[in-house]
Amino acid sequence: MSSFSDPQAVARYATGPVRQVPGFHAMQQMASLLLAETVPQDGHVLVLGAGGGLELKVFADAHAGWRFTGVDPSAEMLALAKETLGPLAPRVELVEGYIDTAPVGPFDGATCLLTLHFLPAEERLHTLKELARRLKPGAPLIVAHHSFPLADGAKERWLERYAAFAIAAGGIPAADARNAVAAIGSRLPVIPPEQDVALLHEAGFGHVELFYAAFTFKGWIAYRNP
């Protein structure tokens, strides 16, 4: 995650996900719609991994009565989030840090998009438990990140597909896409989808539903147990 403190990486962030995450804008819109099923009109939503502000802006534009707390470890990315939000910024409290730094809430809903794949399973479980602790009973959590099968050559196959999408959809040079695949394969602690679901249950969530699947990315909505 150190690249998110690099000024050049931060400057490129607004265009990067669109070129590398299939259905990026649709995924954010779906997350907004799923939150709105249960978050009240005057709800307070926790956004973990809020740096850049892309999903915060989507949510704030769509739901004029919501307030937000956005948490991210990168001061540079939080500065970009404030810039991205523009006149929407007064409705958002931005907090530098990790989940343990987040206010205790309780919140009406939470999201963690394109973030959990940076965390090993043990840290991921801790993060999910702390998210659950900050949510009201029955409140939704929406997560989306790299999650794909790893056994019997599946890991290599899905990473090749990820690279092919980045090259075809974003005009990313093939060499850069291959480097990205190598970095994901060697450095990201990706876990398979069934383990992701199991961690959500272990952390205190139920009614886990898949809402997004796009090559190497998966997204779920889950609800804090009563």
CSV table of C-alpha atoms in Angstrom, one decimal:
chain,number,residue,atom,x,y,z
A,1,MET,CA,0.0,0.0,0.0
A,2,SER,CA,3.0,2.3,0.1
A,3,SER,CA,2.4,3.4,-3.5
A,4,PHE,CA,-0.7,5.3,-2.2
A,5,SER,CA,1.7,7.7,-0.5
A,6,ASP,CA,3.6,8.3,-3.8
A,7,PRO,CA,2.5,11.7,-5.3
A,8,GLN,CA,2.6,10.3,-8.9
A,9,ALA,CA,0.5,7.3,-7.9
A,10,VAL,CA,-2.0,9.4,-6.1
A,11,ALA,CA,-2.3,11.7,-9.1
A,12,ARG,CA,-3.0,8.7,-11.3
A,13,TYR,CA,-5.5,7.1,-9.0
A,14,ALA,CA,-8.7,8.6,-10.4
A,15,THR,CA,-8.1,6.9,-13.8
A,16,GLY,CA,-6.4,3.7,-12.6
A,17,PRO,CA,-9.3,1.7,-11.2
A,18,VAL,CA,-11.4,2.3,-14.4
A,19,ARG,CA,-8.7,0.7,-16.5
A,20,GLN,CA,-8.0,-2.2,-14.1
A,21,VAL,CA,-11.3,-3.1,-12.4
A,22,PRO,CA,-14.0,-4.5,-14.8
A,23,GLY,CA,-17.3,-2.7,-14.2
A,24,PHE,CA,-15.8,-0.2,-11.7
A,25,HIS,CA,-18.4,2.5,-12.0
A,26,ALA,CA,-21.3,-0.1,-12.0
A,27,MET,CA,-19.8,-1.7,-8.9
A,28,GLN,CA,-19.9,1.6,-7.0
A,29,GLN,CA,-23.4,2.3,-8.2
A,30,MET,CA,-24.6,-1.1,-7.1
A,31,ALA,CA,-23.0,-0.6,-3.7
A,32,SER,CA,-24.9,2.7,-3.4
A,33,LEU,CA,-28.2,1.0,-4.2
A,34,LEU,CA,-27.6,-1.9,-1.9
A,35,LEU,CA,-26.8,0.5,1.0
A,36,ALA,CA,-30.0,2.4,0.3
A,37,GLU,CA,-32.1,-0.7,0.9
A,38,THR,CA,-31.6,-0.4,4.7
A,39,VAL,CA,-29.6,2.8,5.4
A,40,PRO,CA,-32.1,5.6,6.5
A,41,GLN,CA,-32.3,8.9,4.6
A,42,ASP,CA,-30.4,10.6,7.4
A,43,GLY,CA,-27.9,7.7,7.8
A,44,HIS,CA,-24.3,7.7,8.7
A,45,VAL,CA,-22.0,5.5,6.6
A,46,LEU,CA,-18.4,4.4,7.4
A,47,VAL,CA,-16.2,4.1,4.3
A,48,LEU,CA,-13.0,2.2,5.1
A,49,GLY,CA,-10.2,2.7,2.5
A,50,ALA,CA,-11.8,6.0,1.5
A,51,GLY,CA,-8.6,7.5,0.0
A,52,GLY,CA,-9.2,9.2,-3.4
A,53,GLY,CA,-12.9,9.8,-2.5
A,54,LEU,CA,-14.3,8.1,-5.6
A,55,GLU,CA,-17.0,6.0,-3.8
A,56,LEU,CA,-17.6,8.8,-1.3
A,57,LYS,CA,-18.6,11.1,-4.1
A,58,VAL,CA,-20.9,8.5,-5.7
A,59,PHE,CA,-22.6,7.9,-2.4
A,60,ALA,CA,-22.9,11.5,-1.5
A,61,ASP,CA,-24.2,12.6,-4.9
A,62,ALA,CA,-26.9,9.9,-4.7
A,63,HIS,CA,-28.0,10.3,-1.1
A,64,ALA,CA,-28.3,14.0,-0.1
A,65,GLY,CA,-29.2,13.2,3.6
A,66,TRP,CA,-26.4,10.8,4.4
A,67,ARG,CA,-23.2,11.7,6.4
A,68,PHE,CA,-20.0,9.8,6.0
A,69,THR,CA,-16.8,9.0,7.9
A,70,GLY,CA,-14.0,8.1,5.5
A,71,VAL,CA,-10.9,6.3,6.9
A,72,ASP,CA,-7.6,5.8,5.1
A,73,PRO,CA,-4.0,5.4,6.1
A,74,SER,CA,-2.6,7.7,3.5
A,75,ALA,CA,-2.7,11.5,4.1
A,76,GLU,CA,-2.1,12.1,0.4
A,77,MET,CA,-5.0,10.0,-0.6
A,78,LEU,CA,-7.3,11.7,1.9
A,79,ALA,CA,-6.2,15.1,0.5
A,80,LEU,CA,-7.2,13.7,-2.9
A,81,ALA,CA,-10.6,12.6,-1.5
A,82,LYS,CA,-11.3,16.1,-0.2
A,83,GLU,CA,-10.4,17.5,-3.6
A,84,THR,CA,-12.6,14.9,-5.3
A,85,LEU,CA,-15.6,15.7,-3.0
A,86,GLY,CA,-15.5,19.4,-3.6
A,87,PRO,CA,-18.7,21.0,-2.3
A,88,LEU,CA,-19.7,17.6,-0.8
A,89,ALA,CA,-16.8,17.6,1.6
A,90,PRO,CA,-18.6,19.2,4.6
A,91,ARG,CA,-20.7,16.0,4.8
A,92,VAL,CA,-17.7,13.9,5.2
A,93,GLU,CA,-15.3,13.4,8.2
A,94,LEU,CA,-11.9,12.2,6.9
A,95,VAL,CA,-9.8,10.2,9.4
A,96,GLU,CA,-6.2,9.1,8.8
A,97,GLY,CA,-5.6,5.6,10.0
A,98,TYR,CA,-6.9,2.1,9.9
A,99,ILE,CA,-10.0,0.4,11.3
A,100,ASP,CA,-8.9,0.8,14.9
A,101,THR,CA,-8.7,4.5,14.3
A,102,ALA,CA,-12.3,4.8,13.1
A,103,PRO,CA,-14.9,6.2,15.4
A,104,VAL,CA,-17.0,3.6,17.2
A,105,GLY,CA,-20.2,4.7,15.7
A,106,PRO,CA,-22.6,2.9,15.6
A,107,PHE,CA,-23.0,3.4,11.9
A,108,ASP,CA,-26.0,2.6,9.7
A,109,GLY,CA,-23.8,0.9,7.0
A,110,ALA,CA,-20.2,0.5,5.9
A,111,THR,CA,-18.2,-0.2,2.8
A,112,CYS,CA,-14.7,-1.5,2.2
A,113,LEU,CA,-14.0,-1.4,-1.6
A,114,LEU,CA,-10.7,-2.5,-3.2
A,115,THR,CA,-9.0,-2.7,0.1
A,116,LEU,CA,-9.2,-6.0,1.9
A,117,HIS,CA,-7.0,-7.8,-0.6
A,118,PHE,CA,-4.1,-5.9,0.9
A,119,LEU,CA,-4.6,-7.7,4.2
A,120,PRO,CA,-3.6,-11.3,5.2
A,121,ALA,CA,-6.4,-13.4,6.5
A,122,GLU,CA,-5.7,-12.8,10.2
A,123,GLU,CA,-5.6,-9.0,9.7
A,124,ARG,CA,-8.6,-9.2,7.4
A,125,LEU,CA,-10.6,-11.0,10.1
A,126,HIS,CA,-9.6,-8.4,12.7
A,127,THR,CA,-10.7,-5.6,10.3
A,128,LEU,CA,-14.1,-7.3,9.6
A,129,LYS,CA,-14.7,-7.9,13.4
A,130,GLU,CA,-14.0,-4.2,14.1
A,131,LEU,CA,-16.3,-3.2,11.2
A,132,ALA,CA,-19.0,-5.3,12.8
A,133,ARG,CA,-18.4,-3.8,16.2
A,134,ARG,CA,-19.0,-0.3,14.7
A,135,LEU,CA,-22.3,-1.2,12.9
A,136,LYS,CA,-25.8,-1.2,14.3
A,137,PRO,CA,-27.4,-4.7,14.4
A,138,GLY,CA,-28.7,-5.5,10.9
A,139,ALA,CA,-26.7,-2.8,9.2
A,140,PRO,CA,-25.1,-3.7,5.9
A,141,LEU,CA,-21.4,-4.1,5.0
A,142,ILE,CA,-20.3,-4.0,1.4
A,143,VAL,CA,-16.9,-5.4,0.4
A,144,ALA,CA,-15.3,-5.9,-3.0
A,145,HIS,CA,-11.7,-6.9,-3.8
A,146,HIS,CA,-9.5,-9.4,-5.6
A,147,SER,CA,-10.9,-12.9,-4.7
A,148,PHE,CA,-10.4,-15.9,-7.0
A,149,PRO,CA,-9.6,-19.6,-7.0
A,150,LEU,CA,-6.0,-20.4,-6.3
A,151,ALA,CA,-5.6,-24.2,-6.7
A,152,ASP,CA,-4.7,-26.3,-9.7
A,153,GLY,CA,-3.5,-23.5,-11.9
A,154,ALA,CA,-6.5,-21.3,-11.4
A,155,LYS,CA,-4.5,-18.5,-9.8
A,156,GLU,CA,-2.3,-18.1,-12.9
A,157,ARG,CA,-5.3,-18.4,-15.3
A,158,TRP,CA,-7.3,-15.7,-13.5
A,159,LEU,CA,-4.4,-13.4,-13.3
A,160,GLU,CA,-3.8,-13.8,-17.0
A,161,ARG,CA,-7.4,-12.8,-17.6
A,162,TYR,CA,-7.0,-9.8,-15.3
A,163,ALA,CA,-4.0,-8.7,-17.4
A,164,ALA,CA,-5.9,-9.2,-20.7
A,165,PHE,CA,-8.6,-6.9,-19.4
A,166,ALA,CA,-6.2,-4.2,-18.4
A,167,ILE,CA,-4.6,-4.3,-21.8
A,168,ALA,CA,-7.8,-4.3,-23.8
A,169,ALA,CA,-9.9,-1.9,-21.7
A,170,GLY,CA,-7.4,0.7,-20.6
A,171,GLY,CA,-4.7,0.8,-23.2
A,172,ILE,CA,-2.2,-0.3,-20.6
A,173,PRO,CA,1.1,-1.5,-22.1
A,174,ALA,CA,1.4,-5.2,-22.0
A,175,ALA,CA,4.6,-5.0,-20.0
A,176,ASP,CA,3.0,-2.9,-17.3
A,177,ALA,CA,0.0,-5.3,-17.1
A,178,ARG,CA,2.4,-8.3,-16.8
A,179,ASN,CA,4.3,-6.5,-14.0
A,180,ALA,CA,1.0,-5.8,-12.2
A,181,VAL,CA,0.1,-9.5,-12.5
A,182,ALA,CA,3.5,-10.5,-11.1
A,183,ALA,CA,3.0,-8.1,-8.2
A,184,ILE,CA,-0.5,-9.4,-7.4
A,185,GLY,CA,0.6,-13.0,-7.6
A,186,SER,CA,3.6,-12.5,-5.3
A,187,ARG,CA,2.7,-9.8,-2.9
A,188,LEU,CA,-1.1,-9.6,-2.4
A,189,PRO,CA,-2.5,-12.1,0.2
A,190,VAL,CA,-5.4,-13.0,-2.0
A,191,ILE,CA,-7.7,-15.7,-0.6
A,192,PRO,CA,-10.4,-17.7,-2.5
A,193,PRO,CA,-14.0,-16.6,-2.4
A,194,GLU,CA,-15.2,-19.4,-0.1
A,195,GLN,CA,-12.7,-18.2,2.5
A,196,ASP,CA,-13.8,-14.6,2.1
A,197,VAL,CA,-17.3,-15.7,2.8
A,198,ALA,CA,-16.2,-17.8,5.8
A,199,LEU,CA,-14.4,-14.8,7.3
A,200,LEU,CA,-17.5,-12.6,7.0
A,201,HIS,CA,-19.5,-15.2,8.9
A,202,GLU,CA,-16.7,-15.6,11.6
A,203,ALA,CA,-16.6,-11.8,12.0
A,204,GLY,CA,-20.2,-11.6,13.0
A,205,PHE,CA,-22.0,-11.1,9.7
A,206,GLY,CA,-24.9,-13.1,8.2
A,207,HIS,CA,-27.0,-13.2,5.1
A,208,VAL,CA,-23.9,-12.9,2.9
A,209,GLU,CA,-24.8,-12.4,-0.8
A,210,LEU,CA,-22.6,-12.1,-3.8
A,211,PHE,CA,-23.5,-9.1,-5.9
A,212,TYR,CA,-20.5,-8.5,-8.1
A,213,ALA,CA,-18.2,-10.8,-10.0
A,214,ALA,CA,-15.8,-9.5,-12.6
A,215,PHE,CA,-12.8,-11.7,-13.5
A,216,THR,CA,-10.5,-11.6,-10.4
A,217,PHE,CA,-12.8,-9.3,-8.4
A,218,LYS,CA,-15.7,-10.3,-6.2
A,219,GLY,CA,-18.1,-8.2,-4.1
A,220,TRP,CA,-20.5,-9.2,-1.3
A,221,ILE,CA,-23.1,-7.6,0.9
A,222,ALA,CA,-23.5,-8.9,4.4
A,223,TYR,CA,-25.4,-7.8,7.5
A,224,ARG,CA,-24.3,-7.4,11.1
A,225,ASN,CA,-25.8,-10.1,13.2
A,226,PRO,CA,-28.3,-9.0,15.9
